[in-house]
mmCIF file of C-alpha atoms in Angstrom:
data_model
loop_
_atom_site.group_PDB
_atom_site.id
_atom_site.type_symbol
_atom_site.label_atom_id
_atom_site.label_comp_id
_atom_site.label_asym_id
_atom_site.label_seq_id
_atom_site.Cartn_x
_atom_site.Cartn_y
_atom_site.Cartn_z
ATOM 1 C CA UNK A 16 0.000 0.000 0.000
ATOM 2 C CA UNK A 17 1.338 3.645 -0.652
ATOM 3 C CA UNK A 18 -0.161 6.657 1.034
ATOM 4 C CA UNK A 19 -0.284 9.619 -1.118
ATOM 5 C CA UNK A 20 -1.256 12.374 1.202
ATOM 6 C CA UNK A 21 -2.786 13.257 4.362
ATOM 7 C CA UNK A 22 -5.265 16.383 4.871
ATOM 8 C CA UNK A 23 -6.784 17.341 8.104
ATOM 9 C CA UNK A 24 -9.884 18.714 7.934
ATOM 10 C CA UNK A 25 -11.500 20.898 10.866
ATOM 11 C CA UNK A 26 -15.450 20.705 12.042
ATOM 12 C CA UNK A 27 -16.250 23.949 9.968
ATOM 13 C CA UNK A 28 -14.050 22.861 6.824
ATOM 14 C CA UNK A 29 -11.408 24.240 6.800
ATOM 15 C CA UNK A 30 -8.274 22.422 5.774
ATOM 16 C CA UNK A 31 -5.620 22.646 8.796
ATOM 17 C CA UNK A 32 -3.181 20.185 7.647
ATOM 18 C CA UNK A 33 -2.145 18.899 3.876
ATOM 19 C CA UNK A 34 1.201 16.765 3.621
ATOM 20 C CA UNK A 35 1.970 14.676 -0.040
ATOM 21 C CA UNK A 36 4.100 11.611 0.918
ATOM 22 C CA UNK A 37 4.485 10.164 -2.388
ATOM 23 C CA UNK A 38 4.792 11.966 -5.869
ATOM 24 C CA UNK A 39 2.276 9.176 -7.819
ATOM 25 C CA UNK A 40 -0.587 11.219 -7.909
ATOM 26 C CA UNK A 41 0.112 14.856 -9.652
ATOM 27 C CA UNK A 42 0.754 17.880 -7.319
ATOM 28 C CA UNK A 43 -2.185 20.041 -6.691
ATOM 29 C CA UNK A 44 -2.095 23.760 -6.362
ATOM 30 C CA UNK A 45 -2.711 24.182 -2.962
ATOM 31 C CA UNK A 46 -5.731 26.630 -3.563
ATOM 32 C CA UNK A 47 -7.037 23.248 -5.338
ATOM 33 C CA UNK A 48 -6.618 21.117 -2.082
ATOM 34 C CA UNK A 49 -8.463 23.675 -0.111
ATOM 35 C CA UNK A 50 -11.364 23.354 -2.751
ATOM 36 C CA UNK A 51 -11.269 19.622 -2.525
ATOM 37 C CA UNK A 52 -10.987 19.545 1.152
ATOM 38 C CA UNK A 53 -14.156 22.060 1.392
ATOM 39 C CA UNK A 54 -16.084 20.196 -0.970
ATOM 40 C CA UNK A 55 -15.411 16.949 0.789
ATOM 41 C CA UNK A 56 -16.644 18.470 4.302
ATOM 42 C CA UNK A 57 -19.881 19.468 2.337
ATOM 43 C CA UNK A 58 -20.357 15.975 0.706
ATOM 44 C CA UNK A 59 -19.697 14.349 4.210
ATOM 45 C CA UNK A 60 -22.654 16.715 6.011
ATOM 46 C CA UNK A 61 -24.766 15.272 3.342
ATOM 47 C CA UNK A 62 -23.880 11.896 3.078
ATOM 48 C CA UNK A 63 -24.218 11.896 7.411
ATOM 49 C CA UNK A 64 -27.739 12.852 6.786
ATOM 50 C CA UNK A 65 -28.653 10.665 4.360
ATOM 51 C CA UNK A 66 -27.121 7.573 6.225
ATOM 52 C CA UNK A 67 -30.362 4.894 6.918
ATOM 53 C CA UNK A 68 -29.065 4.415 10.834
ATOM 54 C CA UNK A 69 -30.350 6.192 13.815
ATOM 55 C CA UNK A 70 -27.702 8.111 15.149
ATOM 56 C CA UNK A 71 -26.034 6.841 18.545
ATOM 57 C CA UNK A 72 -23.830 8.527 20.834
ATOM 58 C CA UNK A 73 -21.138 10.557 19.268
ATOM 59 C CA UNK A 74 -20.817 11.921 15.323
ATOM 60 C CA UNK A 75 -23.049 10.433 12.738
ATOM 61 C CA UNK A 76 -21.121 8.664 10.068
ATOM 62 C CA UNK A 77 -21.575 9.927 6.607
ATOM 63 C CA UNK A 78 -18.365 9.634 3.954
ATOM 64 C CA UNK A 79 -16.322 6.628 5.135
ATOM 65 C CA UNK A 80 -14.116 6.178 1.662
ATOM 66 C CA UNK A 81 -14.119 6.815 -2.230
ATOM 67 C CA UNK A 82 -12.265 5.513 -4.798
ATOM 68 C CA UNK A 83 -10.844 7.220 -8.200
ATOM 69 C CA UNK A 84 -8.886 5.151 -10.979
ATOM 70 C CA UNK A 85 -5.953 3.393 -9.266
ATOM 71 C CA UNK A 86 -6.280 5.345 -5.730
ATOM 72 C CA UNK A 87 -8.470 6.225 -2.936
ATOM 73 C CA UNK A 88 -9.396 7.653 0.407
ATOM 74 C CA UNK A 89 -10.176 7.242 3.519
ATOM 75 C CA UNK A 90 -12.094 9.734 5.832
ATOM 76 C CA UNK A 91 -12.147 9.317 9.758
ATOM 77 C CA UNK A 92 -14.456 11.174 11.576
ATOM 78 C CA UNK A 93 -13.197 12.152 14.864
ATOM 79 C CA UNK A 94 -15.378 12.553 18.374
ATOM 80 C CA UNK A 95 -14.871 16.476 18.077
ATOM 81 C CA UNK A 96 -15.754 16.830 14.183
ATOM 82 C CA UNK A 97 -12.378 16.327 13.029
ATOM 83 C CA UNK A 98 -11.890 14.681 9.120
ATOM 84 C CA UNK A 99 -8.516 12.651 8.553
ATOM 85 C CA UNK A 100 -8.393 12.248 5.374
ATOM 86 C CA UNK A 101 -5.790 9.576 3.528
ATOM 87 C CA UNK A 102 -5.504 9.309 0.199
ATOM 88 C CA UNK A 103 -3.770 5.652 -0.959
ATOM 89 C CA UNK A 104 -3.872 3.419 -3.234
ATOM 90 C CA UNK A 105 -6.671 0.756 -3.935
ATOM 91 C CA UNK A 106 -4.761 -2.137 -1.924
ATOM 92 C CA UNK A 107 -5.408 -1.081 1.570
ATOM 93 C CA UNK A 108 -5.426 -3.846 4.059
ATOM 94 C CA UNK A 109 -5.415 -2.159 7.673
ATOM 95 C CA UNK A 110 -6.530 1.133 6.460
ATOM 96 C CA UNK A 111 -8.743 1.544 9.785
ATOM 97 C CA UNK A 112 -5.748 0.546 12.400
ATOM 98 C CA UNK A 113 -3.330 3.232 10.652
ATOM 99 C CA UNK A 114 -5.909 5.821 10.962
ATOM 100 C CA UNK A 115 -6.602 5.197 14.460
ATOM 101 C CA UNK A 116 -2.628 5.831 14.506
ATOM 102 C CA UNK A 117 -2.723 9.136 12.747
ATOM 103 C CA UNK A 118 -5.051 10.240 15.342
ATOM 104 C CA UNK A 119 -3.546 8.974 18.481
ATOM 105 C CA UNK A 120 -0.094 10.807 17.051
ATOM 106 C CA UNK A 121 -2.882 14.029 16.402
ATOM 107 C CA UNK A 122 -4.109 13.612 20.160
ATOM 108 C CA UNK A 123 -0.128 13.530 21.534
ATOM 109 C CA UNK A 124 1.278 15.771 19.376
ATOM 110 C CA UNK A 125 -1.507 18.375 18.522
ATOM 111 C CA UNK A 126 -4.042 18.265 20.893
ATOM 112 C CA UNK A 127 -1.345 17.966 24.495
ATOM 113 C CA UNK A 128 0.380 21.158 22.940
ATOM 114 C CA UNK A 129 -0.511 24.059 25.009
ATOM 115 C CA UNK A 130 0.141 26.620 22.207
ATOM 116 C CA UNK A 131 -1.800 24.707 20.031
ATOM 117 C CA UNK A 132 -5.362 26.694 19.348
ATOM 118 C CA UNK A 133 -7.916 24.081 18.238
ATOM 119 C CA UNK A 134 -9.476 24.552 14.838
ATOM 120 C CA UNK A 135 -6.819 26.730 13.648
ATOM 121 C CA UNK A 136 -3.740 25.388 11.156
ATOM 122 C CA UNK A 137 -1.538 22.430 12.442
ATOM 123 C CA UNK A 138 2.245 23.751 12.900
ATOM 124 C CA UNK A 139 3.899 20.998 14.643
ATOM 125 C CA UNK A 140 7.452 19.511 14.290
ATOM 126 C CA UNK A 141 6.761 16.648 16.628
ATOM 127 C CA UNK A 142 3.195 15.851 14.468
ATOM 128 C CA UNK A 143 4.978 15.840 11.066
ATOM 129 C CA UNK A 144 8.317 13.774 12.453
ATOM 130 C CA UNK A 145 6.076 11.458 13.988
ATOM 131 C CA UNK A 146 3.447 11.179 10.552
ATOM 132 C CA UNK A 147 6.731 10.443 8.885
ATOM 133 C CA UNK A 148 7.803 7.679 10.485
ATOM 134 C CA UNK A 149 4.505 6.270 10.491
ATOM 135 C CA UNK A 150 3.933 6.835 7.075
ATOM 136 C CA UNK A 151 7.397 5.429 5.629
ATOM 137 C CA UNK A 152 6.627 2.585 7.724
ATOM 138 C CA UNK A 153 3.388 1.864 5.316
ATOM 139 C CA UNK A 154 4.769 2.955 2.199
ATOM 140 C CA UNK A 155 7.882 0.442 2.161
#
């Protein structure tokens, strides 16, 4: 599996975070990405709305993954409205469990920082080393 990129998407859709790890897919202007990442947010409200379960404790689901010729993504929803977005390609066995480690690194690296203000861009050295590692783990 290769992971192309990883955006971070906060609860009013905004994008906050937006790192390329691999050069497969074509670089996008990043006035593009913000586009994409706004329409995404948009298509997720809807798609929570239209979803046929009742909604239990915690965020409704809506978007879970899309695919596109040879690649996809991969949206997690997060307690406090956060998206984590991964774009990858099609094989993607364990997709869920690296997510869940994208945002436990978020939670330790983000969220702990006191100068961090929530909902506001992600500027964090230890976030990026630590999205490194994990990601060049995957995408040997």
């Amino acid at each position: 599996m290769t992971i192309h990129a990883l955006w971070v998407i906060n609860k009013a859709g905004g994008l906050v975070f937006s790192r390329s790890y691999s050069d497969t897919l074509p670089p996008l202007p990043l006035n593009t990405i913000l586009i994409l990442a706004g329409t995404l947010h948009g298509i997720h409200a809807i798609t929570s709305k239209l979803t046929p379960v009742p909604p239990t404790s915690g965020p409704v689901g809506g978007l879970d993954s899309f695919e596109a010729e040879g690649w996809g993504g991969k949206v997690f929803l997060t307690p406090t409205g956060t998206k984590f977005v991964l774009l990858h390609s099609i094989a993607h066995p364990g997709l869920d469990e690296l997510m869940r480690k994208v945002y436990e690194i978020y939670s330790d690296a983000v969220m702990k920082n006191p100068f961090h203000t929530p909902e506001m861009p992600i500027n964090s050295s230890l976030f990026e080393s630590r999205l490194q590692g994990l990601i060049g783990s995957v995408n040997t």
